[in-house]
CSV table of C-alpha atoms in Angstrom, one decimal:
chain,number,residue,atom,x,y,z
P,1,MET,CA,-54.5,19.1,21.0
P,2,PHE,CA,-56.7,17.5,17.7
P,3,TRP,CA,-54.2,15.2,16.7
P,4,THR,CA,-53.3,14.2,20.2
P,5,GLU,CA,-56.1,12.5,20.6
P,6,SER,CA,-57.0,11.0,17.6
P,7,PHE,CA,-54.0,9.5,17.7
P,8,CYS,CA,-54.6,8.1,21.2
P,9,ASN,CA,-57.9,7.1,20.2
P,10,LEU,CA,-56.1,4.7,18.0
P,11,SER,CA,-53.7,3.1,20.4
P,12,THR,CA,-55.0,-0.3,22.1
P,13,ASP,CA,-55.2,1.1,25.5
P,14,GLY,CA,-54.9,5.2,26.4
P,15,GLN,CA,-51.5,3.6,28.3
P,16,GLN,CA,-49.8,1.8,26.1
P,17,THR,CA,-46.0,3.0,25.4
P,18,VAL,CA,-44.2,4.7,21.8
P,19,THR,CA,-41.3,2.3,21.2
P,20,ASP,CA,-39.7,4.1,18.5
P,21,ILE,CA,-40.9,6.5,15.4
P,22,VAL,CA,-39.8,5.7,11.7
P,23,PRO,CA,-40.3,8.0,9.6
P,24,TRP,CA,-40.3,7.7,5.9
P,25,LYS,CA,-39.8,9.6,2.9
P,26,SER,CA,-39.5,10.5,-0.4
P,27,MET,CA,-37.9,13.0,-2.9
P,28,GLU,CA,-35.7,14.0,0.2
P,29,LYS,CA,-39.2,14.7,2.3
P,30,THR,CA,-40.6,13.7,5.1
P,31,CYS,CA,-44.2,11.9,3.9
P,32,GLY,CA,-44.8,10.2,6.8
P,33,LEU,CA,-44.2,8.8,10.5
P,34,ILE,CA,-44.9,5.1,11.9
P,35,PHE,CA,-45.2,4.6,14.9
P,36,LEU,CA,-43.8,1.4,17.2
P,37,ALA,CA,-45.8,0.2,20.4
P,38,GLN,CA,-44.8,-2.9,22.5
P,39,THR,CA,-48.2,-5.1,20.0
P,40,GLU,CA,-49.0,-6.2,17.1
P,41,TYR,CA,-50.0,-3.1,16.6
P,42,VAL,CA,-48.7,0.1,14.5
P,43,ILE,CA,-50.2,4.1,14.1
P,44,PHE,CA,-49.4,5.5,10.8
P,45,MET,CA,-49.5,9.3,10.9
P,46,TYR,CA,-49.1,11.6,7.5
P,47,THR,CA,-50.8,14.3,5.8
P,48,LYS,CA,-53.8,14.6,3.0
P,49,ASN,CA,-56.1,17.5,2.0
P,50,GLN,CA,-53.7,19.8,4.5
P,51,GLU,CA,-55.2,17.4,7.4
P,52,ILE,CA,-53.1,14.6,9.8
P,53,VAL,CA,-54.9,11.1,8.6
P,54,PHE,CA,-54.0,8.1,11.7
P,55,GLU,CA,-54.2,4.9,10.6
P,56,LYS,CA,-54.2,1.4,12.5
P,57,ALA,CA,-52.6,-1.7,11.1
P,58,ASN,CA,-51.8,-5.1,12.6
P,59,LEU,CA,-48.5,-6.3,11.4
P,60,GLY,CA,-49.2,-9.4,13.3
P,61,THR,CA,-46.7,-10.0,15.6
P,62,ASN,CA,-44.0,-8.4,17.5
P,63,ILE,CA,-41.9,-5.8,15.6
P,64,HIS,CA,-37.7,-5.7,16.3
P,65,SER,CA,-37.5,-3.9,13.7
P,66,LEU,CA,-38.8,-1.8,10.8
P,67,CYS,CA,-38.4,0.7,7.7
P,68,ALA,CA,-41.3,1.7,5.0
P,69,PHE,CA,-40.6,4.1,1.8
P,70,PRO,CA,-43.8,5.1,-0.5
P,71,HIS,CA,-43.8,3.3,-4.1
P,72,ASP,CA,-46.4,3.6,-6.7
P,73,GLY,CA,-48.7,5.4,-4.7
P,74,SER,CA,-48.6,2.8,-1.6
P,75,LEU,CA,-46.5,2.7,1.1
P,76,ASN,CA,-43.7,-0.4,1.2
P,77,ILE,CA,-43.0,-1.7,4.6
P,78,ILE,CA,-40.3,-4.1,6.2
P,79,TYR,CA,-40.2,-5.2,9.6
P,80,CYS,CA,-39.0,-8.6,11.3
P,81,ASP,CA,-39.5,-10.0,15.0
P,82,GLU,CA,-36.6,-11.8,16.7
P,83,MET,CA,-36.6,-14.5,14.3
P,84,GLU,CA,-38.0,-13.6,11.0
P,85,THR,CA,-38.8,-10.6,8.3
P,86,TYR,CA,-41.6,-9.5,6.6
P,87,ILE,CA,-43.1,-7.4,3.2
P,88,THR,CA,-46.0,-6.1,3.0
P,89,LYS,CA,-48.0,-3.3,1.0
P,90,LYS,CA,-49.9,-0.6,2.6
P,91,ILE,CA,-52.6,1.0,0.5
P,92,PHE,CA,-53.8,4.9,2.3
P,93,GLY,CA,-57.0,4.9,3.9
P,94,SER,CA,-57.3,1.6,4.2
P,95,GLU,CA,-56.3,-0.5,7.5
P,96,GLN,CA,-55.9,-3.3,5.3
P,97,LEU,CA,-52.3,-4.4,4.6
P,98,GLU,CA,-51.7,-6.8,0.9
P,99,HIS,CA,-49.0,-8.7,-1.0
P,100,ASP,CA,-47.4,-10.0,2.6
P,101,ILE,CA,-44.2,-12.0,2.0
P,102,PHE,CA,-42.2,-14.3,4.3
P,103,VAL,CA,-38.3,-14.2,4.5
P,104,ASN,CA,-37.1,-16.8,6.9
P,105,GLN,CA,-33.6,-14.9,7.3
P,106,TYR,CA,-33.6,-12.5,10.7
P,107,PHE,CA,-31.8,-8.8,10.5
P,108,LEU,CA,-30.3,-6.4,13.1
P,109,CYS,CA,-31.7,-3.7,11.6
P,110,PHE,CA,-32.8,-1.9,8.6
P,111,GLN,CA,-32.4,2.0,6.8
P,112,VAL,CA,-33.4,3.3,3.7
P,113,PHE,CA,-30.3,5.6,2.4
P,114,LYS,CA,-30.4,7.2,-0.5
P,115,GLU,CA,-33.0,5.1,-3.0
P,116,LYS,CA,-30.8,2.1,-1.5
P,117,LEU,CA,-32.1,-0.7,1.5
P,118,LEU,CA,-29.6,-1.7,4.1
P,119,ALA,CA,-30.4,-4.5,6.2
P,120,LEU,CA,-27.5,-5.5,8.8
P,121,THR,CA,-27.2,-8.9,9.4
P,122,PRO,CA,-26.3,-11.2,13.0
P,123,ALA,CA,-22.9,-11.7,11.6
P,124,LYS,CA,-22.2,-7.8,11.8
P,125,VAL,CA,-22.7,-8.1,7.9
P,126,LEU,CA,-23.8,-4.9,5.6
P,127,LEU,CA,-26.3,-5.6,2.9
P,128,GLU,CA,-27.6,-3.4,0.8
P,129,ARG,CA,-31.0,-3.5,-2.0
P,130,SER,CA,-33.0,-1.7,-4.5
P,131,LEU,CA,-36.4,-0.3,-3.6
P,132,ILE,CA,-38.1,-1.3,-6.1
P,133,LEU,CA,-38.5,-4.8,-4.8
P,134,ASP,CA,-40.1,-7.7,-6.5
P,135,PHE,CA,-42.2,-8.9,-3.9
P,136,THR,CA,-43.0,-11.7,-5.3
P,137,GLU,CA,-39.0,-12.9,-4.7
P,138,ASP,CA,-38.0,-13.3,-1.0
P,139,MET,CA,-34.8,-11.1,0.2
P,140,ASP,CA,-32.5,-14.3,0.6
P,141,GLN,CA,-32.8,-15.6,-2.9
P,142,GLU,CA,-30.5,-14.2,-5.1
P,143,GLN,CA,-31.5,-14.7,-9.1
P,144,GLU,CA,-28.7,-16.8,-11.4
P,145,GLU,CA,-28.3,-17.3,-14.6
P,146,PHE,CA,-26.6,-20.5,-16.4
P,147,VAL,CA,-25.6,-20.7,-19.6
P,148,GLU,CA,-25.7,-24.4,-20.9
P,149,LEU,CA,-22.3,-24.8,-22.6
P,150,ASN,CA,-22.7,-27.8,-25.4
P,151,CYS,CA,-19.4,-28.6,-28.3
P,152,ASN,CA,-20.3,-26.2,-30.6
P,153,MET,CA,-18.8,-23.6,-27.9
P,154,LEU,CA,-15.7,-25.3,-28.3
P,155,SER,CA,-15.5,-25.0,-32.5
P,156,ASN,CA,-12.6,-23.2,-33.6
P,157,THR,CA,-10.6,-22.4,-30.5
P,158,GLU,CA,-7.3,-23.5,-32.0
P,159,GLU,CA,-7.5,-20.9,-34.3
P,160,ILE,CA,-8.2,-18.6,-31.9
P,161,VAL,CA,-5.4,-19.7,-29.3
P,162,ASP,CA,-3.1,-20.4,-32.4
P,163,LYS,CA,-3.9,-16.5,-33.0
P,164,ILE,CA,-3.5,-15.4,-29.3
P,165,CYS,CA,0.3,-17.1,-29.0
P,166,GLU,CA,1.2,-15.1,-31.7
P,167,ASP,CA,-0.4,-12.0,-30.9
P,168,SER,CA,1.5,-12.9,-27.5
P,169,LYS,CA,4.6,-13.5,-29.3
P,170,ILE,CA,4.8,-10.2,-31.2
P,171,LEU,CA,3.9,-8.2,-27.2
P,172,GLN,CA,6.7,-9.6,-26.2
P,173,LYS,CA,9.1,-8.9,-28.9
P,174,LEU,CA,7.5,-5.6,-28.2
P,175,ASP,CA,8.2,-5.3,-24.9
P,176,LEU,CA,11.9,-6.5,-25.3
P,177,GLU,CA,12.5,-3.8,-27.5
P,178,LEU,CA,11.1,-1.1,-24.9
P,179,GLN,CA,13.6,-2.5,-22.5
P,180,ALA,CA,16.3,-2.4,-25.3
P,181,GLU,CA,15.7,1.1,-25.7
P,182,GLU,CA,14.7,2.1,-21.8
P,183,ASP,CA,18.2,1.2,-21.2
P,184,LYS,CA,19.8,2.7,-23.7
P,185,ASN,CA,18.6,5.5,-22.7
P,186,GLN,CA,19.9,5.0,-18.6
P,187,ARG,CA,23.4,4.8,-19.9
P,188,LEU,CA,22.9,7.7,-21.8
P,189,ASN,CA,21.7,9.9,-19.8
P,190,LEU,CA,24.8,8.2,-17.2
P,191,TYR,CA,26.9,9.8,-19.9
P,192,ALA,CA,25.5,12.9,-20.2
P,193,HIS,CA,25.9,13.3,-16.1
P,194,GLN,CA,29.3,11.7,-16.4
P,195,LYS,CA,28.4,9.5,-13.5
P,196,LYS,CA,30.8,8.8,-11.3
P,197,PHE,CA,30.9,5.5,-8.9
P,198,GLN,CA,31.5,5.8,-5.6
P,199,TYR,CA,33.4,2.1,-5.1
P,200,GLN,CA,36.6,0.5,-5.3
P,201,PRO,CA,37.1,-2.8,-7.0
P,202,LYS,CA,38.7,-5.5,-5.3
P,203,MET,CA,41.9,-6.0,-7.0
P,204,ASN,CA,44.7,-9.4,-6.8
P,205,VAL,CA,47.9,-10.0,-8.5
P,206,LYS,CA,48.4,-13.4,-9.3
P,207,HIS,CA,51.8,-15.1,-10.2
P,208,ILE,CA,50.8,-17.9,-12.9
P,209,ALA,CA,53.5,-19.1,-14.8
P,210,GLY,CA,56.0,-17.2,-14.2
P,211,LYS,CA,54.1,-13.8,-15.4
P,212,VAL,CA,52.3,-11.5,-13.0
P,213,PHE,CA,48.3,-11.5,-13.6
P,214,LEU,CA,46.0,-8.4,-12.6
P,215,SER,CA,42.8,-9.3,-11.6
P,216,ALA,CA,39.9,-6.2,-10.5
P,217,ASP,CA,36.9,-7.9,-9.9
P,218,PHE,CA,33.6,-5.8,-10.1
P,219,ALA,CA,30.6,-5.9,-8.8
P,220,ASN,CA,26.8,-5.4,-9.9
P,221,ILE,CA,27.5,-1.3,-9.8
P,222,PHE,CA,28.0,-0.5,-14.0
P,223,PRO,CA,24.4,-0.7,-16.1
P,224,LYS,CA,24.1,-3.6,-18.5
P,225,ASN,CA,25.9,-3.8,-22.2
P,226,SER,CA,28.3,-0.9,-21.3
P,227,TRP,CA,31.8,-1.7,-21.5
P,228,VAL,CA,34.6,-1.4,-18.5
P,229,TYR,CA,38.2,-0.8,-19.5
P,230,LEU,CA,41.3,-1.6,-16.9
P,231,ASN,CA,43.7,0.8,-17.6
P,232,LEU,CA,47.4,0.0,-17.2
P,233,ILE,CA,50.2,3.4,-17.1
P,234,ASN,CA,53.9,3.4,-16.5
P,235,ASP,CA,55.8,5.9,-18.2
P,236,GLY,CA,53.6,7.5,-20.3
P,237,LYS,CA,52.7,4.0,-21.8
P,238,LYS,CA,49.2,2.4,-21.5
P,239,VAL,CA,47.6,-1.0,-21.6
P,240,THR,CA,44.2,-1.8,-21.9
P,241,CYS,CA,41.4,-4.6,-21.0
P,242,GLY,CA,37.3,-4.7,-21.7
P,243,LYS,CA,34.6,-6.2,-21.5
P,244,LEU,CA,31.5,-6.2,-21.8
P,245,ILE,CA,29.0,-6.1,-18.6
P,246,LYS,CA,26.3,-8.8,-18.1
P,247,GLU,CA,24.0,-9.2,-15.9
P,248,PHE,CA,26.2,-10.6,-13.0
P,249,GLU,CA,29.8,-9.3,-11.5
P,250,THR,CA,32.1,-8.4,-13.9
P,251,VAL,CA,36.0,-10.1,-13.7
P,252,LEU,CA,39.2,-7.9,-15.7
P,253,GLU,CA,41.9,-10.2,-15.8
P,254,MET,CA,45.3,-8.6,-17.2
P,255,LEU,CA,48.8,-9.2,-18.0
P,256,ILE,CA,51.1,-6.7,-16.8
P,257,PRO,CA,54.3,-6.9,-18.9
P,258,GLU,CA,57.5,-6.7,-17.2
P,259,GLU,CA,58.1,-3.0,-17.8
P,260,PHE,CA,55.3,-1.8,-16.2
P,261,ILE,CA,56.2,-3.3,-13.1
P,262,SER,CA,57.5,-0.4,-10.9
P,263,ASP,CA,56.5,2.2,-8.4
P,264,SER,CA,55.2,4.6,-10.7
P,265,LEU,CA,52.4,2.0,-12.3
P,266,ASP,CA,48.7,3.7,-12.6
P,267,ILE,CA,46.1,1.9,-12.5
P,268,THR,CA,42.6,3.8,-13.9
P,269,VAL,CA,38.5,3.0,-15.0
P,270,ASP,CA,36.9,4.3,-17.4
P,271,LEU,CA,33.1,3.3,-18.5
P,272,VAL,CA,32.6,3.0,-22.8
P,273,THR,CA,27.8,3.1,-22.0
P,274,HIS,CA,27.2,3.0,-25.6
P,275,THR,CA,29.2,2.2,-28.6
P,276,ASN,CA,28.2,2.8,-31.9
P,277,GLU,CA,29.7,1.9,-35.6
P,278,GLY,CA,30.6,5.0,-37.3
P,279,GLN,CA,29.9,7.3,-34.4
P,280,PRO,CA,32.1,8.4,-31.3
P,281,TRP,CA,31.5,6.7,-28.0
P,282,CYS,CA,30.0,7.2,-24.6
P,283,LEU,CA,32.9,7.6,-22.7
P,284,ILE,CA,33.0,8.5,-18.8
P,285,LYS,CA,37.3,8.2,-18.3
P,286,ASN,CA,37.7,8.4,-14.4
P,287,CYS,CA,34.2,6.7,-13.5
P,288,LEU,CA,35.5,5.5,-10.1
P,289,LYS,CA,35.9,7.5,-7.0
P,290,ASP,CA,37.7,7.3,-3.7
P,291,SER,CA,34.6,6.0,-1.1
P,292,PRO,CA,34.5,9.4,1.8
P,293,PRO,CA,37.2,8.2,5.0
P,294,LYS,CA,35.4,7.7,7.3
P,295,LYS,CA,34.9,10.3,10.0
P,296,LYS,CA,36.2,10.1,13.4
P,297,LYS,CA,33.7,10.3,16.1
P,298,GLU,CA,33.7,13.6,17.3
P,299,GLY,CA,33.8,14.0,21.3
P,300,LEU,CA,34.8,11.7,24.3
P,301,LYS,CA,32.4,9.2,25.1
P,302,LEU,CA,30.7,10.4,28.0
P,303,ASN,CA,32.7,7.9,30.3
P,304,LYS,CA,35.6,9.6,29.0
P,305,ILE,CA,34.0,13.0,30.1
P,306,SER,CA,33.0,12.3,33.4
P,307,PHE,CA,36.7,10.5,34.1
P,308,ILE,CA,39.0,13.9,33.0
P,309,GLU,CA,36.9,15.7,34.8
P,310,SER,CA,37.5,13.5,38.1
P,311,LYS,CA,41.0,14.1,37.3
P,312,LEU,CA,40.6,18.0,37.4
P,313,ALA,CA,38.6,17.8,40.4
P,314,THR,CA,41.9,16.3,42.1
P,315,LEU,CA,44.4,19.3,41.1
P,316,ARG,CA,42.1,21.4,42.2
P,317,LYS,CA,41.3,20.1,45.5
P,318,LEU,CA,45.1,19.1,45.6
P,319,GLN,CA,46.3,22.8,44.5
P,320,SER,CA,44.4,24.0,46.9
P,321,GLU,CA,45.7,21.9,49.8
P,322,ASP,CA,49.3,22.7,48.3
P,323,CYS,CA,49.3,19.2,48.0
P,324,LEU,CA,50.2,19.4,44.5
P,325,ASP,CA,54.4,18.1,43.4
P,326,ILE,CA,55.6,16.5,40.0
P,327,GLU,CA,55.2,12.8,41.6
P,328,LYS,CA,51.2,13.2,41.3
P,329,LEU,CA,50.8,15.6,39.0
P,330,SER,CA,53.3,13.0,36.5
P,331,GLU,CA,50.4,10.3,37.7
P,332,ILE,CA,47.2,11.6,37.0
P,333,LYS,CA,48.7,13.2,33.6
P,334,LYS,CA,50.4,9.4,32.9
P,335,SER,CA,46.3,7.9,33.2
P,336,VAL,CA,44.4,10.2,31.5
P,337,ARG,CA,46.4,9.8,27.8
P,338,LYS,CA,46.3,5.8,28.8
P,339,GLU,CA,42.1,6.5,29.4
P,340,ILE,CA,42.0,8.5,26.3
P,341,ASN,CA,44.1,6.6,23.9
P,342,ASN,CA,42.0,3.9,24.4
P,343,SER,CA,39.1,5.3,23.7
């Protein structure tokens, strides 16, 4: 074919091996190809006036990695050897390369992706640059803007700090009010659902100066800012002791009247989640419920089952041999009973 002959005529010798083919694109369409070989030369292939055009250029070094993209009527080329990186521009129709820039940095490979240039460093760090490069600036230099400080910049800072402190106090106050409302809503929700707490308080009876006192220790189970009431009921009479719940555990201590000391004494606990002057209290009567009894372990352990099965096998064997008597049966029964009781 004609274009194959043209390509071979442009190579340094007819047997030169192509090591890589790099396309360049514009508007997501491939516009041309760059053929790389194990020399300093590359061959550009593109179309012009509905014909395939081949052009050769000397990049001056053995190319390790290369990528290209069109910009402003020319082809921008970024390539590197095994030590350094170069940036150049090719004008179509000429073998001359313009604006050759040297960068003292090595990259493993380049890739053009969605109008971005991706470069992989030897440390496996992926860098991203815009394709619209400024060729008067090295790739490895970052442009930083510095603002010179002077004393005038510190004027009126005290007023700004005072304003910030004032606003922070207002914000803190609003935050406390919000927390109080959230706490109130939580306690009202407990009352609406008549929440029961599965808990058994620690109760102790103390004898002090000939008097009997009851102490009830409630761990941190009730919501803060609610009231807990301990009630003693006996023969239709009732004695109550209440306390506001703070952040930590709540302990109630109350005197047990002498006439209340009997076997018929009943103790209950009520919870008031919210109080408001002139309005009914949000009361949860008998707010505690007993913990469910612990379920006994169902079934027997495998070693117990094996033991019983062995005794059954012994019984069957004695019965088949007609050697079973009351004494042997009693021994087997005692051993089985002892093993089960130890489980």
